[in-house]
Amino acid sequence: TLTLFGCFAVHSGRVYGRCFERHRGEELLQFLYWLLPQLPTDKTLHFVLDNLATHKRRDVQEFIASFGGRVQLHFTPTHSSWLNQIELWFGLLQQRVLKRGSFSGRRDLQDKVMSFIDYYNAREAHPYRWTYTGQPRAV
């Protein structure tokens, strides 16, 4: 298996992602050290995360605090990851790359995931337009 840490920039639809062999706080910190220099320095950055323990580790919290409030973390309620727009993009990745995909190994899988990110950013990146009105759906 492979871990993909991803970030969806809601204003542009651009996806930032990096693959790792493990899914621990160390890898999340590596991702954040890589990601943050690529994002605007003159704006407050808001990250929507699920409630994994990886996201709440003390060293991660200390790293975020070192930005003096410029980086804000928001955690989705349990079973509400659909509120995080990166999950919509993960669905595209699943449909177009992973589902029925054939991979010769972890490196091949990583290359195909990263190639899809590059393709998506170059040709399809756009902000998602929410259309849900708050009304329950009848089945």
mmCIF file of N, CA and C in Angstrom:
data_model
loop_
_atom_site.group_PDB
_atom_site.id
_atom_site.type_symbol
_atom_site.label_atom_id
_atom_site.label_comp_id
_atom_site.label_asym_id
_atom_site.label_seq_id
_atom_site.Cartn_x
_atom_site.Cartn_y
_atom_site.Cartn_z
ATOM 1 N N THR A 1 0.832 -1.190 0.000
ATOM 2 C CA THR A 1 0.000 0.000 0.000
ATOM 3 C C THR A 1 0.870 1.243 0.000
ATOM 4 N N LEU A 2 0.226 2.356 -0.196
ATOM 5 C CA LEU A 2 0.901 3.637 -0.276
ATOM 6 C C LEU A 2 -0.001 4.678 0.367
ATOM 7 N N THR A 3 0.573 5.649 1.032
ATOM 8 C CA THR A 3 -0.189 6.742 1.626
ATOM 9 C C THR A 3 -0.055 7.977 0.752
ATOM 10 N N LEU A 4 -1.166 8.629 0.469
ATOM 11 C CA LEU A 4 -1.171 9.886 -0.260
ATOM 12 C C LEU A 4 -1.705 10.963 0.668
ATOM 13 N N PHE A 5 -0.869 11.933 0.993
ATOM 14 C CA PHE A 5 -1.335 13.123 1.688
ATOM 15 C C PHE A 5 -1.679 14.127 0.604
ATOM 16 N N GLY A 6 -2.879 14.688 0.672
ATOM 17 C CA GLY A 6 -3.317 15.609 -0.360
ATOM 18 C C GLY A 6 -3.915 16.866 0.210
ATOM 19 N N CYS A 7 -3.804 17.924 -0.569
ATOM 20 C CA CYS A 7 -4.360 19.226 -0.211
ATOM 21 C C CYS A 7 -5.060 19.781 -1.443
ATOM 22 N N PHE A 8 -6.293 20.213 -1.290
ATOM 23 C CA PHE A 8 -7.085 20.792 -2.370
ATOM 24 C C PHE A 8 -7.230 22.281 -2.116
ATOM 25 N N ALA A 9 -6.685 23.094 -3.002
ATOM 26 C CA ALA A 9 -6.796 24.551 -2.870
ATOM 27 C C ALA A 9 -8.161 24.972 -3.419
ATOM 28 N N VAL A 10 -9.088 25.324 -2.532
ATOM 29 C CA VAL A 10 -10.466 25.561 -2.943
ATOM 30 C C VAL A 10 -10.610 26.738 -3.909
ATOM 31 N N HIS A 11 -9.736 27.720 -3.841
ATOM 32 C CA HIS A 11 -9.856 28.888 -4.713
ATOM 33 C C HIS A 11 -9.455 28.594 -6.156
ATOM 34 N N SER A 12 -8.619 27.577 -6.380
ATOM 35 C CA SER A 12 -8.145 27.280 -7.737
ATOM 36 C C SER A 12 -8.487 25.869 -8.196
ATOM 37 N N GLY A 13 -8.748 24.977 -7.255
ATOM 38 C CA GLY A 13 -8.975 23.580 -7.605
ATOM 39 C C GLY A 13 -7.696 22.787 -7.777
ATOM 40 N N ARG A 14 -6.573 23.412 -7.540
ATOM 41 C CA ARG A 14 -5.279 22.735 -7.678
ATOM 42 C C ARG A 14 -5.095 21.727 -6.542
ATOM 43 N N VAL A 15 -4.484 20.598 -6.874
ATOM 44 C CA VAL A 15 -4.214 19.558 -5.892
ATOM 45 C C VAL A 15 -2.720 19.491 -5.635
ATOM 46 N N TYR A 16 -2.358 19.452 -4.366
ATOM 47 C CA TYR A 16 -0.975 19.252 -3.940
ATOM 48 C C TYR A 16 -0.930 17.883 -3.280
ATOM 49 N N GLY A 17 -0.010 17.048 -3.676
ATOM 50 C CA GLY A 17 0.036 15.723 -3.085
ATOM 51 C C GLY A 17 1.433 15.144 -3.063
ATOM 52 N N ARG A 18 1.659 14.306 -2.070
ATOM 53 C CA ARG A 18 2.908 13.544 -1.957
ATOM 54 C C ARG A 18 2.585 12.173 -1.410
ATOM 55 N N CYS A 19 3.307 11.192 -1.916
ATOM 56 C CA CYS A 19 3.124 9.805 -1.497
ATOM 57 C C CYS A 19 4.210 9.409 -0.499
ATOM 58 N N PHE A 20 3.803 8.571 0.438
ATOM 59 C CA PHE A 20 4.710 8.052 1.455
ATOM 60 C C PHE A 20 4.411 6.570 1.668
ATOM 61 N N GLU A 21 5.406 5.853 2.167
ATOM 62 C CA GLU A 21 5.223 4.430 2.423
ATOM 63 C C GLU A 21 4.445 4.171 3.709
ATOM 64 N N ARG A 22 4.419 5.159 4.616
ATOM 65 C CA ARG A 22 3.711 4.986 5.885
ATOM 66 C C ARG A 22 2.801 6.180 6.122
ATOM 67 N N HIS A 23 1.908 6.037 7.104
ATOM 68 C CA HIS A 23 0.931 7.080 7.414
ATOM 69 C C HIS A 23 1.044 7.426 8.897
ATOM 70 N N ARG A 24 2.108 8.144 9.207
ATOM 71 C CA ARG A 24 2.359 8.525 10.601
ATOM 72 C C ARG A 24 2.529 10.041 10.671
ATOM 73 N N GLY A 25 2.676 10.533 11.881
ATOM 74 C CA GLY A 25 2.899 11.962 12.064
ATOM 75 C C GLY A 25 4.161 12.451 11.393
ATOM 76 N N GLU A 26 5.188 11.609 11.353
ATOM 77 C CA GLU A 26 6.447 12.010 10.706
ATOM 78 C C GLU A 26 6.219 12.324 9.232
ATOM 79 N N GLU A 27 5.438 11.476 8.571
ATOM 80 C CA GLU A 27 5.157 11.709 7.154
ATOM 81 C C GLU A 27 4.260 12.928 6.959
ATOM 82 N N LEU A 28 3.299 13.119 7.845
ATOM 83 C CA LEU A 28 2.463 14.314 7.754
ATOM 84 C C LEU A 28 3.311 15.567 7.901
ATOM 85 N N LEU A 29 4.247 15.567 8.836
ATOM 86 C CA LEU A 29 5.132 16.728 8.992
ATOM 87 C C LEU A 29 5.986 16.944 7.746
ATOM 88 N N GLN A 30 6.492 15.873 7.160
ATOM 89 C CA GLN A 30 7.256 16.005 5.912
ATOM 90 C C GLN A 30 6.392 16.644 4.831
ATOM 91 N N PHE A 31 5.129 16.208 4.750
ATOM 92 C CA PHE A 31 4.210 16.775 3.773
ATOM 93 C C PHE A 31 3.994 18.265 4.035
ATOM 94 N N LEU A 32 3.765 18.629 5.282
ATOM 95 C CA LEU A 32 3.528 20.040 5.612
ATOM 96 C C LEU A 32 4.756 20.901 5.348
ATOM 97 N N TYR A 33 5.945 20.386 5.676
ATOM 98 C CA TYR A 33 7.179 21.133 5.383
ATOM 99 C C TYR A 33 7.326 21.353 3.882
ATOM 100 N N TRP A 34 6.893 20.392 3.086
ATOM 101 C CA TRP A 34 6.958 20.514 1.621
ATOM 102 C C TRP A 34 5.872 21.450 1.104
ATOM 103 N N LEU A 35 4.659 21.350 1.680
ATOM 104 C CA LEU A 35 3.499 22.070 1.180
ATOM 105 C C LEU A 35 3.506 23.561 1.501
ATOM 106 N N LEU A 36 3.740 23.906 2.738
ATOM 107 C CA LEU A 36 3.539 25.287 3.171
ATOM 108 C C LEU A 36 4.356 26.327 2.402
ATOM 109 N N PRO A 37 5.598 26.060 2.018
ATOM 110 C CA PRO A 37 6.313 27.062 1.223
ATOM 111 C C PRO A 37 5.692 27.331 -0.150
ATOM 112 N N GLN A 38 4.829 26.445 -0.620
ATOM 113 C CA GLN A 38 4.196 26.619 -1.927
ATOM 114 C C GLN A 38 2.915 27.444 -1.867
ATOM 115 N N LEU A 39 2.447 27.727 -0.667
ATOM 116 C CA LEU A 39 1.175 28.423 -0.493
ATOM 117 C C LEU A 39 1.413 29.882 -0.133
ATOM 118 N N PRO A 40 0.403 30.739 -0.355
ATOM 119 C CA PRO A 40 0.572 32.178 -0.087
ATOM 120 C C PRO A 40 1.025 32.455 1.345
ATOM 121 N N THR A 41 1.941 33.390 1.483
ATOM 122 C CA THR A 41 2.438 33.753 2.818
ATOM 123 C C THR A 41 1.683 34.929 3.414
ATOM 124 N N ASP A 42 0.846 35.575 2.607
ATOM 125 C CA ASP A 42 0.135 36.764 3.078
ATOM 126 C C ASP A 42 -1.315 36.482 3.451
ATOM 127 N N LYS A 43 -1.676 35.213 3.528
ATOM 128 C CA LYS A 43 -3.050 34.846 3.858
ATOM 129 C C LYS A 43 -3.061 33.821 4.990
ATOM 130 N N THR A 44 -4.158 33.796 5.726
ATOM 131 C CA THR A 44 -4.359 32.732 6.704
ATOM 132 C C THR A 44 -4.774 31.485 5.938
ATOM 133 N N LEU A 45 -4.130 30.376 6.243
ATOM 134 C CA LEU A 45 -4.412 29.118 5.560
ATOM 135 C C LEU A 45 -5.295 28.257 6.453
ATOM 136 N N HIS A 46 -6.392 27.776 5.897
ATOM 137 C CA HIS A 46 -7.328 26.931 6.630
ATOM 138 C C HIS A 46 -7.276 25.523 6.042
ATOM 139 N N PHE A 47 -6.956 24.552 6.887
ATOM 140 C CA PHE A 47 -6.894 23.159 6.472
ATOM 141 C C PHE A 47 -8.031 22.390 7.128
ATOM 142 N N VAL A 48 -8.788 21.664 6.312
ATOM 143 C CA VAL A 48 -9.858 20.810 6.812
ATOM 144 C C VAL A 48 -9.312 19.389 6.834
ATOM 145 N N LEU A 49 -9.352 18.779 8.008
ATOM 146 C CA LEU A 49 -8.778 17.448 8.202
ATOM 147 C C LEU A 49 -9.798 16.523 8.856
ATOM 148 N N ASP A 50 -9.599 15.227 8.628
ATOM 149 C CA ASP A 50 -10.423 14.283 9.383
ATOM 150 C C ASP A 50 -9.798 14.098 10.761
ATOM 151 N N ASN A 51 -10.396 13.261 11.569
ATOM 152 C CA ASN A 51 -9.999 13.152 12.969
ATOM 153 C C ASN A 51 -8.961 12.072 13.243
ATOM 154 N N LEU A 52 -8.117 11.756 12.296
ATOM 155 C CA LEU A 52 -7.072 10.772 12.536
ATOM 156 C C LEU A 52 -6.120 11.252 13.628
ATOM 157 N N ALA A 53 -5.648 10.338 14.415
ATOM 158 C CA ALA A 53 -4.699 10.676 15.477
ATOM 159 C C ALA A 53 -3.433 11.298 14.898
ATOM 160 N N THR A 54 -3.076 10.913 13.671
ATOM 161 C CA THR A 54 -1.897 11.472 12.995
ATOM 162 C C THR A 54 -1.967 12.993 12.937
ATOM 163 N N HIS A 55 -3.158 13.524 12.713
ATOM 164 C CA HIS A 55 -3.327 14.972 12.557
ATOM 165 C C HIS A 55 -3.301 15.726 13.878
ATOM 166 N N LYS A 56 -3.410 15.003 14.993
ATOM 167 C CA LYS A 56 -3.530 15.656 16.294
ATOM 168 C C LYS A 56 -2.325 15.445 17.193
ATOM 169 N N ARG A 57 -1.268 14.874 16.640
ATOM 170 C CA ARG A 57 -0.065 14.633 17.443
ATOM 171 C C ARG A 57 0.524 15.943 17.945
ATOM 172 N N ARG A 58 1.194 15.873 19.075
ATOM 173 C CA ARG A 58 1.774 17.067 19.685
ATOM 174 C C ARG A 58 2.777 17.743 18.745
ATOM 175 N N ASP A 59 3.649 16.969 18.079
ATOM 176 C CA ASP A 59 4.643 17.595 17.205
ATOM 177 C C ASP A 59 3.991 18.281 16.004
ATOM 178 N N VAL A 60 2.883 17.733 15.517
ATOM 179 C CA VAL A 60 2.154 18.385 14.428
ATOM 180 C C VAL A 60 1.527 19.679 14.945
ATOM 181 N N GLN A 61 0.907 19.626 16.118
ATOM 182 C CA GLN A 61 0.289 20.816 16.704
ATOM 183 C C GLN A 61 1.331 21.909 16.978
ATOM 184 N N GLU A 62 2.497 21.516 17.446
ATOM 185 C CA GLU A 62 3.566 22.484 17.704
ATOM 186 C C GLU A 62 4.052 23.115 16.407
ATOM 187 N N PHE A 63 4.164 22.304 15.354
ATOM 188 C CA PHE A 63 4.583 22.839 14.051
ATOM 189 C C PHE A 63 3.571 23.867 13.564
ATOM 190 N N ILE A 64 2.291 23.542 13.654
ATOM 191 C CA ILE A 64 1.242 24.472 13.214
ATOM 192 C C ILE A 64 1.275 25.738 14.066
ATOM 193 N N ALA A 65 1.468 25.592 15.361
ATOM 194 C CA ALA A 65 1.521 26.752 16.259
ATOM 195 C C ALA A 65 2.696 27.667 15.930
ATOM 196 N N SER A 66 3.757 27.117 15.362
ATOM 197 C CA SER A 66 4.933 27.928 15.031
ATOM 198 C C SER A 66 4.633 28.975 13.961
ATOM 199 N N PHE A 67 3.490 28.873 13.310
ATOM 200 C CA PHE A 67 3.105 29.848 12.290
ATOM 201 C C PHE A 67 2.296 30.999 12.871
ATOM 202 N N GLY A 68 2.168 31.048 14.189
ATOM 203 C CA GLY A 68 1.540 32.186 14.856
ATOM 204 C C GLY A 68 0.114 32.460 14.433
ATOM 205 N N GLY A 69 -0.662 31.425 14.159
ATOM 206 C CA GLY A 69 -2.061 31.610 13.793
ATOM 207 C C GLY A 69 -2.316 31.703 12.298
ATOM 208 N N ARG A 70 -1.270 31.760 11.489
ATOM 209 C CA ARG A 70 -1.457 31.847 10.032
ATOM 210 C C ARG A 70 -1.991 30.556 9.453
ATOM 211 N N VAL A 71 -1.743 29.440 10.125
ATOM 212 C CA VAL A 71 -2.238 28.134 9.687
ATOM 213 C C VAL A 71 -3.264 27.657 10.700
ATOM 214 N N GLN A 72 -4.482 27.435 10.239
ATOM 215 C CA GLN A 72 -5.580 27.002 11.097
ATOM 216 C C GLN A 72 -6.026 25.604 10.678
ATOM 217 N N LEU A 73 -6.206 24.721 11.648
ATOM 218 C CA LEU A 73 -6.712 23.382 11.378
ATOM 219 C C LEU A 73 -8.172 23.299 11.795
ATOM 220 N N HIS A 74 -8.986 22.684 10.962
ATOM 221 C CA HIS A 74 -10.403 22.469 11.240
ATOM 222 C C HIS A 74 -10.664 20.978 11.036
ATOM 223 N N PHE A 75 -11.249 20.341 12.018
ATOM 224 C CA PHE A 75 -11.487 18.902 11.960
ATOM 225 C C PHE A 75 -12.950 18.614 11.671
ATOM 226 N N THR A 76 -13.186 17.736 10.699
ATOM 227 C CA THR A 76 -14.561 17.364 10.372
ATOM 228 C C THR A 76 -15.118 16.457 11.465
ATOM 229 N N PRO A 77 -16.421 16.504 11.689
ATOM 230 C CA PRO A 77 -17.021 15.563 12.632
ATOM 231 C C PRO A 77 -16.854 14.125 12.125
ATOM 232 N N THR A 78 -16.923 13.173 13.017
ATOM 233 C CA THR A 78 -16.831 11.765 12.641
ATOM 234 C C THR A 78 -17.868 11.446 11.569
ATOM 235 N N HIS A 79 -17.473 10.688 10.565
ATOM 236 C CA HIS A 79 -18.325 10.264 9.445
ATOM 237 C C HIS A 79 -18.754 11.435 8.563
ATOM 238 N N SER A 80 -18.007 12.498 8.573
ATOM 239 C CA SER A 80 -18.361 13.661 7.750
ATOM 240 C C SER A 80 -17.229 14.068 6.822
ATOM 241 N N SER A 81 -16.393 13.123 6.443
ATOM 242 C CA SER A 81 -15.261 13.483 5.591
ATOM 243 C C SER A 81 -15.712 14.059 4.255
ATOM 244 N N TRP A 82 -16.964 13.779 3.847
ATOM 245 C CA TRP A 82 -17.472 14.329 2.599
ATOM 246 C C TRP A 82 -17.497 15.857 2.614
ATOM 247 N N LEU A 83 -17.416 16.454 3.806
ATOM 248 C CA LEU A 83 -17.362 17.915 3.892
ATOM 249 C C LEU A 83 -16.033 18.467 3.399
ATOM 250 N N ASN A 84 -15.017 17.607 3.329
ATOM 251 C CA ASN A 84 -13.687 18.012 2.908
ATOM 252 C C ASN A 84 -13.597 17.853 1.394
ATOM 253 N N GLN A 85 -13.355 18.941 0.678
ATOM 254 C CA GLN A 85 -13.395 18.902 -0.782
ATOM 255 C C GLN A 85 -12.328 18.000 -1.402
ATOM 256 N N ILE A 86 -11.235 17.729 -0.703
ATOM 257 C CA ILE A 86 -10.240 16.811 -1.256
ATOM 258 C C ILE A 86 -10.847 15.422 -1.434
ATOM 259 N N GLU A 87 -11.858 15.084 -0.641
ATOM 260 C CA GLU A 87 -12.499 13.778 -0.765
ATOM 261 C C GLU A 87 -13.187 13.630 -2.119
ATOM 262 N N LEU A 88 -13.722 14.719 -2.669
ATOM 263 C CA LEU A 88 -14.303 14.672 -4.015
ATOM 264 C C LEU A 88 -13.226 14.336 -5.037
ATOM 265 N N TRP A 89 -12.063 14.956 -4.883
ATOM 266 C CA TRP A 89 -10.960 14.681 -5.796
ATOM 267 C C TRP A 89 -10.438 13.254 -5.604
ATOM 268 N N PHE A 90 -10.364 12.776 -4.359
ATOM 269 C CA PHE A 90 -9.952 11.390 -4.114
ATOM 270 C C PHE A 90 -10.882 10.426 -4.858
ATOM 271 N N GLY A 91 -12.170 10.777 -4.967
ATOM 272 C CA GLY A 91 -13.106 9.965 -5.738
ATOM 273 C C GLY A 91 -12.720 9.891 -7.199
ATOM 274 N N LEU A 92 -12.291 11.023 -7.766
ATOM 275 C CA LEU A 92 -11.807 11.023 -9.155
ATOM 276 C C LEU A 92 -10.572 10.146 -9.307
ATOM 277 N N LEU A 93 -9.655 10.257 -8.384
ATOM 278 C CA LEU A 93 -8.456 9.428 -8.408
ATOM 279 C C LEU A 93 -8.842 7.946 -8.365
ATOM 280 N N GLN A 94 -9.766 7.610 -7.502
ATOM 281 C CA GLN A 94 -10.230 6.223 -7.393
ATOM 282 C C GLN A 94 -10.807 5.732 -8.716
ATOM 283 N N GLN A 95 -11.695 6.526 -9.323
ATOM 284 C CA GLN A 95 -12.366 6.126 -10.556
ATOM 285 C C GLN A 95 -11.409 6.034 -11.735
ATOM 286 N N ARG A 96 -10.509 6.984 -11.853
ATOM 287 C CA ARG A 96 -9.689 7.079 -13.059
ATOM 288 C C ARG A 96 -8.357 6.346 -12.999
ATOM 289 N N VAL A 97 -7.828 6.132 -11.799
ATOM 290 C CA VAL A 97 -6.491 5.545 -11.686
ATOM 291 C C VAL A 97 -6.497 4.230 -10.911
ATOM 292 N N LEU A 98 -7.129 4.210 -9.756
ATOM 293 C CA LEU A 98 -6.987 3.074 -8.859
ATOM 294 C C LEU A 98 -7.926 1.907 -9.171
ATOM 295 N N LYS A 99 -9.166 2.227 -9.485
ATOM 296 C CA LYS A 99 -10.155 1.175 -9.739
ATOM 297 C C LYS A 99 -9.753 0.386 -10.977
ATOM 298 N N ARG A 100 -9.634 -0.875 -10.821
ATOM 299 C CA ARG A 100 -9.224 -1.794 -11.887
ATOM 300 C C ARG A 100 -7.840 -1.462 -12.440
ATOM 301 N N GLY A 101 -7.047 -0.731 -11.664
ATOM 302 C CA GLY A 101 -5.687 -0.407 -12.092
ATOM 303 C C GLY A 101 -4.767 -1.601 -11.916
ATOM 304 N N SER A 102 -3.737 -1.632 -12.705
ATOM 305 C CA SER A 102 -2.723 -2.679 -12.606
ATOM 306 C C SER A 102 -1.387 -1.993 -12.352
ATOM 307 N N PHE A 103 -0.726 -2.384 -11.278
ATOM 308 C CA PHE A 103 0.507 -1.727 -10.872
ATOM 309 C C PHE A 103 1.571 -2.781 -10.628
ATOM 310 N N SER A 104 2.747 -2.561 -11.176
ATOM 311 C CA SER A 104 3.825 -3.546 -11.026
ATOM 312 C C SER A 104 4.478 -3.478 -9.656
ATOM 313 N N GLY A 105 4.205 -2.431 -8.915
ATOM 314 C CA GLY A 105 4.780 -2.280 -7.587
ATOM 315 C C GLY A 105 4.420 -0.924 -7.014
ATOM 316 N N ARG A 106 4.921 -0.673 -5.825
ATOM 317 C CA ARG A 106 4.620 0.577 -5.123
ATOM 318 C C ARG A 106 5.104 1.797 -5.912
ATOM 319 N N ARG A 107 6.284 1.682 -6.503
ATOM 320 C CA ARG A 107 6.832 2.812 -7.272
ATOM 321 C C ARG A 107 5.956 3.124 -8.489
ATOM 322 N N ASP A 108 5.473 2.071 -9.167
ATOM 323 C CA ASP A 108 4.594 2.256 -10.317
ATOM 324 C C ASP A 108 3.296 2.936 -9.885
ATOM 325 N N LEU A 109 2.727 2.479 -8.769
ATOM 326 C CA LEU A 109 1.522 3.097 -8.229
ATOM 327 C C LEU A 109 1.769 4.575 -7.932
ATOM 328 N N GLN A 110 2.865 4.881 -7.269
ATOM 329 C CA GLN A 110 3.193 6.270 -6.945
ATOM 330 C C GLN A 110 3.350 7.105 -8.217
ATOM 331 N N ASP A 111 4.043 6.576 -9.210
ATOM 332 C CA ASP A 111 4.236 7.314 -10.466
ATOM 333 C C ASP A 111 2.899 7.628 -11.135
ATOM 334 N N LYS A 112 1.980 6.669 -11.122
ATOM 335 C CA LYS A 112 0.680 6.892 -11.761
ATOM 336 C C LYS A 112 -0.172 7.886 -10.975
ATOM 337 N N VAL A 113 -0.105 7.836 -9.658
ATOM 338 C CA VAL A 113 -0.846 8.802 -8.837
ATOM 339 C C VAL A 113 -0.293 10.205 -9.074
ATOM 340 N N MET A 114 1.016 10.350 -9.041
ATOM 341 C CA MET A 114 1.615 11.675 -9.227
ATOM 342 C C MET A 114 1.388 12.193 -10.652
ATOM 343 N N SER A 115 1.411 11.310 -11.626
ATOM 344 C CA SER A 115 1.117 11.718 -13.012
ATOM 345 C C SER A 115 -0.318 12.222 -13.129
ATOM 346 N N PHE A 116 -1.245 11.558 -12.419
ATOM 347 C CA PHE A 116 -2.624 12.011 -12.452
ATOM 348 C C PHE A 116 -2.756 13.394 -11.810
ATOM 349 N N ILE A 117 -2.058 13.627 -10.718
ATOM 350 C CA ILE A 117 -2.091 14.952 -10.089
ATOM 351 C C ILE A 117 -1.592 16.010 -11.078
ATOM 352 N N ASP A 118 -0.484 15.743 -11.741
ATOM 353 C CA ASP A 118 0.048 16.690 -12.727
ATOM 354 C C ASP A 118 -0.949 16.934 -13.858
ATOM 355 N N TYR A 119 -1.535 15.852 -14.383
ATOM 356 C CA TYR A 119 -2.528 15.967 -15.454
ATOM 357 C C TYR A 119 -3.726 16.796 -14.986
ATOM 358 N N TYR A 120 -4.251 16.452 -13.815
ATOM 359 C CA TYR A 120 -5.422 17.143 -13.293
ATOM 360 C C TYR A 120 -5.149 18.641 -13.122
ATOM 361 N N ASN A 121 -4.010 18.974 -12.526
ATOM 362 C CA ASN A 121 -3.682 20.383 -12.304
ATOM 363 C C ASN A 121 -3.529 21.140 -13.614
ATOM 364 N N ALA A 122 -2.971 20.497 -14.623
ATOM 365 C CA ALA A 122 -2.734 21.161 -15.911
ATOM 366 C C ALA A 122 -4.009 21.323 -16.737
ATOM 367 N N ARG A 123 -4.939 20.374 -16.633
ATOM 368 C CA ARG A 123 -6.069 20.359 -17.563
ATOM 369 C C ARG A 123 -7.456 20.482 -16.946
ATOM 370 N N GLU A 124 -7.591 20.130 -15.680
ATOM 371 C CA GLU A 124 -8.941 20.053 -15.132
ATOM 372 C C GLU A 124 -9.163 20.828 -13.840
ATOM 373 N N ALA A 125 -8.140 21.327 -13.215
ATOM 374 C CA ALA A 125 -8.286 21.971 -11.906
ATOM 375 C C ALA A 125 -9.280 23.125 -11.973
ATOM 376 N N HIS A 126 -10.225 23.103 -11.060
ATOM 377 C CA HIS A 126 -11.217 24.168 -10.953
ATOM 378 C C HIS A 126 -11.844 24.095 -9.566
ATOM 379 N N PRO A 127 -12.314 25.209 -9.060
ATOM 380 C CA PRO A 127 -13.001 25.164 -7.768
ATOM 381 C C PRO A 127 -14.303 24.373 -7.911
ATOM 382 N N TYR A 128 -14.639 23.604 -6.899
ATOM 383 C CA TYR A 128 -15.911 22.883 -6.914
ATOM 384 C C TYR A 128 -17.033 23.848 -6.571
ATOM 385 N N ARG A 129 -18.149 23.683 -7.209
ATOM 386 C CA ARG A 129 -19.322 24.501 -6.938
ATOM 387 C C ARG A 129 -20.316 23.642 -6.169
ATOM 388 N N TRP A 130 -20.526 23.993 -4.899
ATOM 389 C CA TRP A 130 -21.462 23.248 -4.071
ATOM 390 C C TRP A 130 -22.874 23.536 -4.534
ATOM 391 N N THR A 131 -23.683 22.492 -4.669
ATOM 392 C CA THR A 131 -25.059 22.679 -5.112
ATOM 393 C C THR A 131 -26.074 22.166 -4.094
ATOM 394 N N TYR A 132 -25.621 21.586 -3.014
ATOM 395 C CA TYR A 132 -26.540 21.055 -2.010
ATOM 396 C C TYR A 132 -27.305 22.193 -1.349
ATOM 397 N N THR A 133 -28.606 22.065 -1.268
ATOM 398 C CA THR A 133 -29.467 23.139 -0.743
ATOM 399 C C THR A 133 -29.825 22.947 0.723
ATOM 400 N N GLY A 134 -29.435 21.818 1.297
ATOM 401 C CA GLY A 134 -29.777 21.559 2.692
ATOM 402 C C GLY A 134 -31.058 20.745 2.842
ATOM 403 N N GLN A 135 -31.733 20.486 1.735
ATOM 404 C CA GLN A 135 -32.965 19.701 1.779
ATOM 405 C C GLN A 135 -32.630 18.215 1.745
ATOM 406 N N PRO A 136 -33.307 17.414 2.566
ATOM 407 C CA PRO A 136 -33.074 15.969 2.528
ATOM 408 C C PRO A 136 -33.411 15.411 1.149
ATOM 409 N N ARG A 137 -32.635 14.429 0.710
ATOM 410 C CA ARG A 137 -32.899 13.794 -0.576
ATOM 411 C C ARG A 137 -33.894 12.658 -0.378
ATOM 412 N N ALA A 138 -34.897 12.612 -1.198
ATOM 413 C CA ALA A 138 -35.891 11.534 -1.147
ATOM 414 C C ALA A 138 -35.424 10.413 -2.064
ATOM 415 N N VAL A 139 -35.586 9.206 -1.577
ATOM 416 C CA VAL A 139 -35.186 8.045 -2.378
ATOM 417 C C VAL A 139 -36.403 7.288 -2.820
#
